[in-house]
Amino acid sequence: PFFLAALVWNGYSAELLAGDAVRVLPTGQLPEDSRLQPLKHLKEYFPFHVPPTVEKWEARREELRRRVLVAAGLWPMLRPTPLNPVIHGRTERDGFTVDKVYFESIPGHYVTGLLFRPKQIEGKIPAILCPHGHGGRLQDHGAQKIRQIIAEGRERFESSGRFPKLARCAHLARMGCVAFIYDMVGYADSQQIPRKVVHAPRRSRPHLENPERWGFSTAQADMRLQNTLGLQLYNSIRGLDFLSSLPEVDTDRLAVTGSSGGGTQTFLVCAVDPRPMAAFPQGMVSTSMQGGCLCENACLLRIGTGNVELAALFAPKPMAMTAAGDWTRDMMTSGFPELQQLYGMYGVKENVACKKLVHLPHNYNYVTRALMYRWFNKHLGLGLEDPVLEEDFELLSEQERTVWSEEHPAPVRRGEEYEVSIIKWWDQESRQLLSQLHPQDADSLLEYRNVVGGAWETIIGRPLPSPGDVTRRKITKHDRGDFLEMTDLIRYEARGEELPVIWLYPQNREWNGHLVIWVDGKGKQALYSDTGVPRDEVGHLLAHGYAVAGLDLLMQGEFLAEAESYHETRMVKATRAAAAFTFGYNDTLFVRRVHDIMSLVAWARDDG
């Protein structure tokens, strides 16, 4: 069989050739390769294909959990630093209390929010983490609009209905739960990093594009997988830490619920943190649009997967949602049946629910909240009479719902310099964690392979093709005197990938059984000099009995009809200037070229 003696990279050239002196395909014909189609984007179709067995799903789940953490820049997980929580400024209402909260998720970075608790607490009680989504925890329908919303049947009360996100926390507290609603970065009292930076950048920031000083949504941050999604996911994890630290909280009865961007946070934190035992991710579990904000997108996150499958990582624990008149409208026929199938494999089909409410727009309104109350009443063992009806409450004043005060002033460190400092801390912490993994013995080598090797497995996204997966179609064979020149198409049918390849075999000397794969920025044509004969290095290998293979990697040589087409087709058009909208759904060109090399290696390995 072939022995792969070497894999030669002869540097990288920015030059992209539209044609070759030696071609495999007729001039003007491109390889039949699926990757030449338009790139995937967040508004396409993301089906969930349920594996045939629980065992196969468990393996898939571990791969996806790692993908979420790698994409979020939390692999390895940051070491938890002291929360230093501050709870102050209590407000009392009928049946519940509200406290102001801030704590440090990482040193100097404050998570802010409101803590709702029952007025009377006996023993340990459940706790609900409430990520709020876009619009903020203080989303206000306004005095006029709420009347129209009530007329449409979406809310019941003028007072509490104006602030639907606070209404759910108030009623959860009246039901006997602790509820913590916290600010997404850039909303309400979380102003250390501006919202326009972490949620909606529409321009590049060249002054932050260097290895010494960088911010979010820059090349430096993307290369380190530092992103808004990761920061908010870590804040959510620390939110669970905060709730777990409260003496009245039953840590065996933690749940999470949020809508829209908060729905995304719900299923992501439930995917990576084992502590929640029930969830209600509203408004974002869908085979359609996957979330249009930076806080819902990260490079690597949804390559080969989508929101329904990511939500399924919570199985077999209880999870419910609705199909509303938005991108979730098709859940009853596309998404929910697959979730039922998966839960059915565990023998707990009743642990997943989806209610058809397509007459209602994108929401977490009174109707939907009522479903959530019933779900948590049942699965948190609250023992309340069904149905659980939400009641009105006196609105919180601006002073009562604002975390910062004279006694507890807002952090002074904020803005761009603070953003740079926090992301630098993140980089240093990650580097230190990785340096500690340097193998010293068999056990540490195993951990190194798990963490570092696992990250590379996520980035590359697939293993070497199995024997027989890659086939060869012979195109031409020419006797060039000192060597044989053959052209082939190497095809990975299951992936729809096709590679033009040139093989050079020695004739003046017996082949030594070794194959050198020559990888070059110019593609397979780099085997030859400008005069059309093998370049000196290749000639030297042939003279010593080596066979040499050259290939056009994706977007090299015969993959290009015109050189300028490369830049026009390799990025998804998005309203926000962020790589995550392309590389959260598509492999990078580097990774796809690694796939090409893997396919050629696999064929050479198997061609005994």
Coordinates of C-alpha atoms in Angstrom, one line a residue:
P1 CA 0.0 0.0 0.0
F2 CA 0.9 3.7 -0.3
F3 CA 3.1 5.0 2.5
L4 CA 2.6 8.8 2.9
A5 CA 6.2 9.9 3.2
A6 CA 5.6 13.6 3.3
L7 CA 3.0 16.3 3.1
V8 CA 4.7 19.3 1.6
W9 CA 3.4 22.9 1.9
N10 CA 5.3 25.1 -0.3
G11 CA 4.1 28.4 1.2
Y12 CA 1.0 30.3 0.4
S13 CA 0.4 32.5 -2.6
A14 CA -2.4 35.0 -2.8
E15 CA -2.4 34.5 -6.6
L16 CA -5.4 32.5 -7.7
L17 CA -5.1 31.0 -11.2
A18 CA -8.1 30.8 -13.5
G19 CA -6.6 28.1 -15.6
D20 CA -3.7 25.6 -15.6
A21 CA -1.2 24.4 -18.2
V22 CA -2.3 20.9 -17.3
R23 CA -6.0 20.5 -16.8
V24 CA -8.2 17.6 -15.7
L25 CA -11.5 19.1 -16.9
P26 CA -12.2 20.8 -20.2
T27 CA -11.5 24.5 -20.2
G28 CA -14.3 26.5 -18.5
Q29 CA -15.8 23.4 -16.8
L30 CA -15.7 23.5 -13.0
P31 CA -15.6 20.5 -10.7
E32 CA -19.0 19.1 -9.6
D33 CA -18.5 20.3 -6.0
S34 CA -21.3 21.2 -3.6
R35 CA -19.1 23.8 -2.0
L36 CA -19.3 26.0 -5.1
Q37 CA -23.0 26.7 -4.3
P38 CA -23.9 29.8 -2.4
L39 CA -22.9 29.7 1.3
K40 CA -25.5 28.8 4.0
H41 CA -27.0 31.6 6.0
L42 CA -29.1 32.0 9.1
K43 CA -32.5 32.1 7.3
E44 CA -32.2 28.7 5.6
Y45 CA -33.6 25.3 6.6
F46 CA -31.9 23.6 9.6
P47 CA -33.5 20.1 10.0
F48 CA -32.9 17.9 13.0
H49 CA -32.0 14.3 11.9
V50 CA -32.5 12.1 14.9
P51 CA -29.9 9.3 15.2
P52 CA -31.3 5.7 15.2
T53 CA -30.2 4.9 18.8
V54 CA -29.8 6.5 22.1
E55 CA -26.1 5.5 22.0
K56 CA -25.5 7.3 18.7
W57 CA -27.4 10.4 20.0
E58 CA -25.3 10.4 23.2
A59 CA -22.1 10.5 21.1
R60 CA -23.6 13.2 18.9
R61 CA -24.6 15.2 22.0
E62 CA -21.1 15.2 23.4
E63 CA -19.8 16.5 20.0
L64 CA -22.3 19.3 20.0
R65 CA -21.8 20.3 23.6
R66 CA -18.1 20.7 22.8
R67 CA -19.0 22.6 19.7
V68 CA -21.0 25.1 21.7
L69 CA -18.3 25.6 24.2
V70 CA -15.5 25.9 21.6
A71 CA -17.5 28.4 19.5
A72 CA -18.2 30.4 22.7
G73 CA -14.5 30.6 23.6
L74 CA -15.2 28.6 26.8
W75 CA -13.1 25.5 25.9
P76 CA -11.5 25.0 28.3
M77 CA -14.0 26.6 30.6
L78 CA -12.9 29.7 32.4
R79 CA -12.1 29.3 36.0
P80 CA -14.9 30.7 38.2
T81 CA -13.7 33.8 40.1
P82 CA -15.5 35.2 43.2
L83 CA -18.9 36.5 42.4
N84 CA -18.8 39.1 45.2
P85 CA -22.6 39.5 45.0
V86 CA -24.4 42.5 46.3
I87 CA -28.1 42.3 47.0
H88 CA -29.8 45.6 48.1
G89 CA -32.7 48.0 47.7
R90 CA -35.6 45.7 48.5
T91 CA -39.1 46.5 47.2
E92 CA -42.2 44.7 48.5
R93 CA -45.3 43.9 46.5
D94 CA -48.3 41.7 47.2
G95 CA -47.0 38.2 47.5
F96 CA -43.3 38.8 46.5
T97 CA -40.3 41.0 47.0
V98 CA -37.8 42.5 44.5
D99 CA -34.1 43.0 45.3
K100 CA -31.5 44.7 43.1
V101 CA -28.5 42.5 42.3
Y102 CA -25.0 42.9 40.9
F103 CA -22.1 40.4 40.9
E104 CA -18.9 39.9 39.0
S105 CA -19.0 37.1 36.4
I106 CA -15.3 37.8 35.8
P107 CA -13.2 40.3 37.7
G108 CA -14.5 43.8 37.2
H109 CA -17.4 42.8 34.9
Y110 CA -20.8 43.2 36.5
V111 CA -23.9 41.2 35.8
T112 CA -26.9 43.3 36.9
G113 CA -30.5 42.3 37.4
L114 CA -33.6 41.9 39.7
L115 CA -34.2 39.1 42.1
F116 CA -37.8 38.2 42.7
R117 CA -38.7 36.0 45.8
P118 CA -41.8 34.9 47.6
K119 CA -42.7 37.0 50.6
Q120 CA -42.9 33.8 52.7
I121 CA -40.2 31.2 52.2
E122 CA -40.2 27.9 54.1
G123 CA -37.4 25.5 53.4
K124 CA -35.7 25.1 50.0
I125 CA -37.5 26.3 47.0
P126 CA -36.9 26.2 43.2
A127 CA -35.1 28.9 41.3
I128 CA -35.6 30.1 37.7
L129 CA -32.9 31.9 35.6
C130 CA -34.6 34.4 33.3
P131 CA -32.5 35.7 30.4
H132 CA -34.6 38.5 28.9
G133 CA -33.8 38.7 25.1
H134 CA -33.9 41.8 23.0
G135 CA -35.9 44.7 24.2
G136 CA -34.3 44.4 27.6
R137 CA -35.6 43.3 31.0
L138 CA -37.4 46.6 31.2
Q139 CA -39.2 46.3 27.9
D140 CA -42.3 48.5 28.1
H141 CA -45.3 48.3 25.7
G142 CA -46.4 51.7 26.9
A143 CA -49.7 52.9 28.2
Q144 CA -51.4 53.2 24.9
K145 CA -50.1 50.1 23.1
I146 CA -50.9 47.8 26.1
R147 CA -54.7 48.5 25.6
Q148 CA -54.5 47.3 22.0
I149 CA -52.5 44.2 23.1
I150 CA -55.1 43.4 25.7
A151 CA -57.9 43.8 23.0
E152 CA -56.0 41.2 20.9
G153 CA -55.9 38.7 23.7
R154 CA -52.1 38.8 24.2
E155 CA -52.1 40.3 27.7
R156 CA -54.6 40.5 30.5
F157 CA -53.6 43.5 32.6
E158 CA -52.8 47.1 31.8
S159 CA -50.3 47.4 34.7
S160 CA -48.1 44.3 34.7
G161 CA -48.7 43.6 31.0
R162 CA -46.8 46.7 30.1
F163 CA -43.6 45.0 31.4
P164 CA -44.1 41.4 30.3
K165 CA -40.6 40.2 31.3
L166 CA -41.0 41.5 34.8
A167 CA -44.5 40.1 34.9
R168 CA -43.3 36.5 34.5
C169 CA -40.7 36.9 37.3
A170 CA -43.3 38.4 39.7
H171 CA -45.7 35.5 39.1
L172 CA -43.0 32.9 39.4
A173 CA -42.2 34.4 42.8
R174 CA -45.9 34.2 43.8
M175 CA -45.8 30.6 42.7
G176 CA -43.1 29.9 45.3
C177 CA -39.9 30.3 43.2
V178 CA -36.9 32.5 43.2
A179 CA -36.6 34.3 39.8
F180 CA -33.6 36.2 38.6
I181 CA -33.8 38.3 35.5
Y182 CA -30.5 39.8 34.5
D183 CA -29.3 42.2 31.8
M184 CA -27.9 41.2 28.5
V185 CA -24.6 43.1 27.9
G186 CA -25.4 46.6 26.8
Y187 CA -29.0 46.7 28.1
A188 CA -30.5 48.6 31.1
D189 CA -27.9 48.7 33.9
S190 CA -25.2 46.7 32.0
Q191 CA -23.5 49.5 30.3
Q192 CA -19.8 48.8 30.7
I193 CA -19.8 47.7 27.0
P194 CA -22.1 49.6 24.7
R195 CA -25.0 47.7 23.0
K196 CA -24.0 48.8 19.6
V197 CA -20.6 47.1 20.0
V198 CA -21.8 43.7 21.2
H199 CA -25.1 43.4 19.4
A200 CA -25.3 45.4 16.3
P201 CA -21.9 46.6 14.8
R202 CA -22.3 47.6 11.2
R203 CA -18.8 48.9 10.6
S204 CA -15.4 47.4 11.0
R205 CA -13.1 48.9 13.7
P206 CA -9.6 49.1 12.1
H207 CA -8.1 50.9 15.2
L208 CA -8.8 47.7 17.2
E209 CA -7.4 45.3 14.6
N210 CA -3.9 44.5 15.9
P211 CA -2.3 41.8 18.1
E212 CA -1.8 44.1 21.1
R213 CA -5.2 45.8 21.4
W214 CA -8.5 44.4 20.0
G215 CA -12.2 44.4 20.8
F216 CA -15.2 42.3 19.9
S217 CA -16.1 41.6 16.2
T218 CA -12.5 42.0 15.1
A219 CA -10.2 39.5 13.4
Q220 CA -8.1 39.1 16.6
A221 CA -11.2 38.3 18.6
D222 CA -12.6 35.9 16.0
M223 CA -9.3 34.0 15.8
R224 CA -9.5 33.5 19.6
L225 CA -13.2 32.7 19.4
Q226 CA -14.0 35.6 21.7
N227 CA -17.5 36.9 21.0
T228 CA -20.7 38.4 22.5
L229 CA -22.4 35.0 22.6
G230 CA -19.6 33.6 24.7
L231 CA -19.6 36.4 27.1
Q232 CA -23.4 36.2 27.6
L233 CA -23.3 32.4 27.9
Y234 CA -20.7 32.7 30.6
N235 CA -22.9 35.4 32.4
S236 CA -25.7 32.9 32.2
I237 CA -23.6 30.1 33.7
R238 CA -22.5 32.5 36.5
G239 CA -26.2 33.4 37.0
L240 CA -26.8 29.8 37.9
D241 CA -23.8 30.0 40.2
F242 CA -25.4 33.0 41.9
L243 CA -28.8 31.3 42.3
S244 CA -27.1 28.2 43.6
S245 CA -25.4 30.3 46.3
L246 CA -28.6 31.6 47.8
P247 CA -29.4 29.7 51.0
E248 CA -33.1 29.3 50.2
V249 CA -32.6 27.8 46.7
D250 CA -33.0 24.0 46.1
T251 CA -30.2 23.4 43.7
D252 CA -31.9 20.2 42.5
R253 CA -34.7 22.3 41.1
L254 CA -33.2 24.9 38.9
A255 CA -34.9 25.9 35.6
V256 CA -34.3 28.4 32.8
T257 CA -36.7 30.3 30.6
G258 CA -36.4 33.2 28.2
S259 CA -37.8 34.4 24.9
S260 CA -36.2 35.5 21.6
G261 CA -32.5 36.1 22.3
G262 CA -33.3 34.9 25.8
G263 CA -34.7 31.7 24.3
T264 CA -31.3 31.3 22.6
Q265 CA -29.6 31.7 25.9
T266 CA -32.0 29.3 27.5
F267 CA -31.2 26.3 25.2
L268 CA -27.5 27.1 25.1
V269 CA -27.0 27.3 28.8
C270 CA -29.1 24.2 29.2
A271 CA -26.9 22.5 26.6
V272 CA -23.6 23.0 28.4
D273 CA -24.6 23.3 32.1
P274 CA -25.9 20.1 33.8
R275 CA -27.7 21.9 36.7
P276 CA -31.0 23.0 35.1
M277 CA -33.7 20.3 35.3
A278 CA -36.5 22.0 33.4
A279 CA -36.6 24.6 30.6
F280 CA -38.9 26.7 28.5
P281 CA -37.0 28.2 25.6
Q282 CA -39.5 30.4 23.8
G283 CA -39.4 31.9 20.4
M284 CA -36.1 30.6 19.0
V285 CA -36.4 26.8 18.7
S286 CA -36.9 26.5 14.9
T287 CA -35.7 24.9 11.7
S288 CA -36.0 28.3 10.1
M289 CA -34.3 31.6 11.1
Q290 CA -31.7 30.9 13.7
G291 CA -31.3 34.3 15.4
G292 CA -30.3 37.5 13.8
C293 CA -28.1 39.1 16.5
L294 CA -24.4 38.8 17.3
C295 CA -25.3 37.6 20.8
E296 CA -26.9 34.5 19.0
N297 CA -24.2 33.8 16.5
A298 CA -20.6 32.7 16.8
C299 CA -18.1 31.2 14.4
L300 CA -18.3 27.4 14.3
L301 CA -21.6 27.3 16.3
R302 CA -24.1 26.0 13.7
I303 CA -21.9 24.2 11.2
G304 CA -23.9 21.0 10.5
T305 CA -26.5 21.7 13.2
G306 CA -29.3 24.1 14.1
N307 CA -31.4 25.4 16.9
V308 CA -33.7 22.4 17.2
E309 CA -30.8 20.0 17.6
L310 CA -29.0 22.3 20.0
A311 CA -32.2 22.5 22.1
A312 CA -32.4 18.7 22.0
L313 CA -29.2 18.5 23.9
F314 CA -31.4 19.0 27.0
A315 CA -33.1 15.7 26.5
P316 CA -34.5 13.8 28.3
K317 CA -35.1 16.6 30.8
P318 CA -38.5 18.4 30.6
M319 CA -38.6 21.2 27.9
A320 CA -41.5 23.1 26.4
M321 CA -42.1 25.9 23.9
T322 CA -44.6 27.3 21.4
A323 CA -45.0 27.6 17.7
A324 CA -45.9 31.3 17.1
G325 CA -46.6 33.4 14.1
D326 CA -42.9 33.9 13.4
W327 CA -40.0 31.7 12.3
T328 CA -41.2 29.1 14.7
R329 CA -44.6 28.7 12.9
D330 CA -43.6 25.3 11.3
M331 CA -42.4 23.7 14.5
M332 CA -45.5 21.4 14.8
T333 CA -44.5 19.7 11.5
S334 CA -40.8 20.4 11.3
G335 CA -38.8 20.2 14.5
F336 CA -41.2 19.2 17.2
P337 CA -41.9 15.7 15.7
E338 CA -38.2 15.1 15.8
L339 CA -37.9 16.2 19.4
Q340 CA -40.8 13.9 20.3
Q341 CA -39.0 11.0 18.5
L342 CA -35.8 11.7 20.5
Y343 CA -37.7 11.9 23.8
G344 CA -39.6 8.8 22.9
M345 CA -36.3 6.9 22.5
Y346 CA -35.7 7.7 26.1
G347 CA -39.2 6.6 27.0
V348 CA -40.3 10.1 28.1
K349 CA -42.1 11.5 25.1
E350 CA -44.3 13.5 27.5
N351 CA -41.2 15.5 28.7
V352 CA -41.3 17.6 25.6
A353 CA -44.1 19.9 24.5
C354 CA -44.9 22.5 21.9
K355 CA -48.2 24.4 21.7
K356 CA -49.5 25.7 18.4
L357 CA -50.1 29.5 18.8
V358 CA -49.4 30.7 15.3
H359 CA -52.2 33.3 15.5
L360 CA -49.9 35.2 18.0
P361 CA -46.8 37.1 16.9
H362 CA -43.2 36.6 18.2
N363 CA -43.9 36.9 21.9
Y364 CA -43.7 35.8 25.6
N365 CA -47.1 37.2 26.3
Y366 CA -49.8 36.2 28.9
V367 CA -51.0 33.3 26.9
T368 CA -47.5 31.8 26.5
R369 CA -46.5 32.5 30.0
A370 CA -49.5 30.6 31.2
L371 CA -48.2 27.5 29.5
M372 CA -44.8 28.0 31.1
Y373 CA -46.4 28.4 34.6
R374 CA -48.2 25.0 34.1
W375 CA -45.0 23.4 32.9
F376 CA -42.9 24.5 35.8
N377 CA -45.7 23.8 38.3
K378 CA -45.7 20.2 37.1
H379 CA -41.9 19.6 36.7
L380 CA -40.6 21.6 39.6
G381 CA -43.2 19.9 41.9
L382 CA -44.8 23.1 43.1
G383 CA -48.1 21.4 43.8
L384 CA -50.3 24.4 42.8
E385 CA -53.9 24.0 41.6
D386 CA -54.1 23.9 37.8
P387 CA -54.5 26.2 35.9
V388 CA -52.1 28.6 37.4
L389 CA -53.4 32.1 36.7
E390 CA -51.2 35.2 36.5
E391 CA -52.4 38.2 38.5
D392 CA -51.7 41.9 38.2
F393 CA -49.2 43.8 40.4
E394 CA -48.3 47.4 41.0
L395 CA -45.6 48.5 38.6
L396 CA -42.1 49.1 39.9
S397 CA -41.0 52.7 39.7
E398 CA -37.9 53.7 37.8
Q399 CA -36.0 53.9 41.1
E400 CA -37.2 50.5 42.2
R401 CA -36.1 48.7 39.0
T402 CA -32.7 50.4 38.6
V403 CA -29.8 48.5 40.1
W404 CA -27.4 51.4 40.6
S405 CA -27.9 54.2 43.2
E406 CA -25.9 56.7 45.2
E407 CA -25.0 54.0 47.7
H408 CA -24.2 51.5 44.9
P409 CA -22.8 53.6 42.0
A410 CA -22.4 52.2 38.5
P411 CA -18.9 51.0 37.6
V412 CA -16.5 53.8 36.4
R413 CA -14.7 51.5 34.0
R414 CA -16.6 51.4 30.8
G415 CA -16.4 52.0 27.1
E416 CA -13.8 51.0 24.6
E417 CA -10.8 50.8 27.0
Y418 CA -12.8 48.6 29.3
E419 CA -13.8 46.4 26.4
V420 CA -10.2 46.0 25.4
S421 CA -9.2 45.1 29.0
I422 CA -11.9 42.5 29.5
I423 CA -11.1 40.7 26.2
K424 CA -7.4 40.8 27.1
W425 CA -8.2 39.2 30.5
W426 CA -10.1 36.5 28.6
D427 CA -7.1 35.9 26.3
Q428 CA -4.7 35.7 29.2
E429 CA -6.9 33.3 31.2
S430 CA -7.4 31.0 28.2
R431 CA -3.6 31.0 27.5
Q432 CA -2.9 30.1 31.1
L433 CA -5.5 27.3 31.1
L434 CA -4.0 25.9 27.9
S435 CA -0.4 26.1 29.2
Q436 CA -1.4 24.0 32.2
L437 CA -2.4 21.2 29.9
H438 CA 1.2 20.6 28.7
P439 CA 1.5 16.8 29.0
Q440 CA 3.7 15.4 31.8
D441 CA 2.5 11.8 32.0
A442 CA -0.1 9.5 30.5
D443 CA -3.0 11.0 32.4
S444 CA -2.1 14.6 31.5
L445 CA -1.6 13.5 27.9
L446 CA -5.1 12.1 27.8
E447 CA -6.5 15.4 29.1
Y448 CA -4.4 17.4 26.6
R449 CA -5.8 15.2 23.7
N450 CA -9.3 15.7 25.1
V451 CA -9.1 19.5 25.3
V452 CA -6.7 20.5 22.5
G453 CA -7.5 17.5 20.3
G454 CA -11.2 18.0 20.9
A455 CA -11.0 21.6 19.9
W456 CA -9.3 20.7 16.6
E457 CA -11.9 18.0 16.0
T458 CA -14.6 20.7 16.3
I459 CA -12.8 23.1 14.1
I460 CA -12.0 20.6 11.4
G461 CA -15.5 19.2 11.9
R462 CA -15.0 15.6 10.5
P463 CA -12.6 12.7 10.6
L464 CA -10.6 11.1 7.8
P465 CA -13.0 9.5 5.3
S466 CA -13.7 5.8 5.9
P467 CA -12.3 3.2 3.5
G468 CA -14.3 3.2 0.3
D469 CA -15.8 6.7 0.8
V470 CA -13.4 8.4 -1.6
T471 CA -13.3 7.2 -5.2
R472 CA -11.0 7.9 -8.2
R473 CA -12.0 8.5 -11.8
K474 CA -9.1 8.3 -14.2
I475 CA -9.1 11.0 -16.9
T476 CA -5.7 10.9 -18.8
K477 CA -2.4 9.1 -18.7
H478 CA 0.7 10.4 -20.6
D479 CA 4.2 9.0 -20.8
R480 CA 6.6 11.9 -20.3
G481 CA 9.8 9.9 -20.6
D482 CA 11.3 10.3 -17.1
F483 CA 7.8 10.0 -15.5
L484 CA 4.2 9.1 -16.0
E485 CA 1.7 11.9 -15.8
M486 CA -1.9 11.0 -14.9
T487 CA -4.9 13.3 -14.2
D488 CA -7.8 12.2 -12.1
L489 CA -10.9 13.3 -10.3
I490 CA -11.0 12.3 -6.7
R491 CA -14.6 12.3 -5.4
Y492 CA -16.0 12.2 -1.9
E493 CA -19.6 11.4 -2.9
A494 CA -21.2 11.6 0.5
R495 CA -20.0 15.2 0.8
G496 CA -20.5 16.1 -2.8
E497 CA -16.8 17.1 -3.2
E498 CA -14.6 16.6 -6.2
L499 CA -10.9 17.4 -6.6
P500 CA -8.8 17.7 -9.8
V501 CA -5.5 15.8 -9.1
I502 CA -2.2 15.2 -11.1
W503 CA -0.1 12.2 -10.3
L504 CA 3.5 11.9 -11.3
Y505 CA 5.2 8.5 -11.2
P506 CA 9.0 7.9 -11.7
Q507 CA 10.1 5.8 -14.7
N508 CA 13.9 6.1 -14.7
R509 CA 13.9 4.5 -11.3
E510 CA 11.7 2.0 -9.6
W511 CA 8.9 3.5 -7.5
N512 CA 9.9 3.2 -3.9
G513 CA 6.3 2.9 -2.6
H514 CA 6.3 6.4 -1.2
L515 CA 3.9 9.2 -2.2
V516 CA 4.4 12.9 -1.6
I517 CA 1.3 15.1 -1.6
W518 CA 2.4 18.5 -2.8
V519 CA 0.3 21.4 -1.4
D520 CA 0.8 24.8 -2.8
G521 CA -1.0 28.2 -3.0
K522 CA -1.1 27.8 -6.8
G523 CA -2.7 24.4 -6.7
K524 CA -1.6 21.4 -8.7
Q525 CA 0.1 23.6 -11.4
A526 CA 2.8 24.3 -8.8
L527 CA 4.3 20.9 -9.7
Y528 CA 5.6 22.5 -12.9
S529 CA 8.1 25.2 -13.6
D530 CA 7.2 28.1 -16.0
T531 CA 8.6 26.0 -18.9
G532 CA 6.1 23.2 -18.2
V533 CA 8.5 20.6 -16.8
P534 CA 8.5 19.4 -13.2
R535 CA 10.0 22.0 -10.9
D536 CA 13.5 21.1 -9.6
E537 CA 12.2 19.9 -6.2
V538 CA 9.6 17.6 -7.8
G539 CA 12.2 16.3 -10.3
H540 CA 14.5 15.5 -7.4
L541 CA 11.8 13.5 -5.7
L542 CA 11.0 11.6 -9.0
A543 CA 14.7 10.9 -9.5
H544 CA 14.8 9.2 -6.1
G545 CA 11.8 7.0 -6.7
Y546 CA 9.0 9.0 -5.1
A547 CA 5.6 9.5 -6.6
V548 CA 4.2 13.0 -6.3
A549 CA 0.6 14.1 -6.3
G550 CA -0.6 17.7 -6.8
L551 CA -4.2 18.9 -6.3
D552 CA -6.3 21.9 -6.7
L553 CA -7.7 22.7 -3.3
L554 CA -11.1 24.5 -3.1
M555 CA -11.0 27.9 -4.9
Q556 CA -7.7 27.1 -6.6
G557 CA -6.9 26.3 -10.2
E558 CA -9.9 24.6 -11.9
F559 CA -12.3 25.6 -9.2
L560 CA -12.1 29.2 -10.5
A561 CA -13.8 30.5 -13.6
E562 CA -12.5 34.0 -12.8
A563 CA -10.1 35.0 -10.1
E564 CA -12.3 37.8 -8.8
S565 CA -15.2 35.4 -8.2
Y566 CA -13.4 34.1 -5.1
H567 CA -14.0 37.2 -3.0
E568 CA -17.5 37.8 -4.3
T569 CA -18.8 34.4 -3.1
R570 CA -17.0 33.6 0.1
M571 CA -18.9 35.9 2.6
V572 CA -22.6 36.0 3.5
K573 CA -24.2 39.4 3.0
A574 CA -25.4 40.5 6.5
T575 CA -26.5 43.8 8.0
R576 CA -24.0 43.4 10.8
A577 CA -20.3 43.4 10.2
A578 CA -19.3 40.1 11.8
A579 CA -17.6 36.9 10.6
A580 CA -20.0 34.9 12.7
F581 CA -22.8 35.3 10.1
T582 CA -20.6 33.5 7.6
F583 CA -18.4 31.1 9.6
G584 CA -21.1 30.2 12.1
Y585 CA -22.8 28.3 9.3
N586 CA -20.0 27.5 6.9
D587 CA -16.5 26.1 7.3
T588 CA -13.7 28.5 6.6
L589 CA -11.7 28.1 3.4
F590 CA -8.8 26.9 5.5
V591 CA -10.9 24.1 6.9
R592 CA -12.4 23.1 3.6
R593 CA -8.9 22.8 2.1
V594 CA -7.9 20.6 5.0
H595 CA -10.9 18.5 4.1
D596 CA -9.5 18.2 0.5
I597 CA -6.1 17.0 1.8
M598 CA -7.9 14.5 4.0
S599 CA -9.8 13.1 1.1
L600 CA -6.7 12.6 -1.0
V601 CA -4.9 11.1 2.0
A602 CA -7.8 8.7 2.5
W603 CA -7.8 7.6 -1.1
A604 CA -4.1 7.1 -1.1
R605 CA -4.3 5.1 2.2
D606 CA -7.0 2.8 0.9
D607 CA -5.6 2.2 -2.6
G608 CA -3.5 -0.8 -1.8

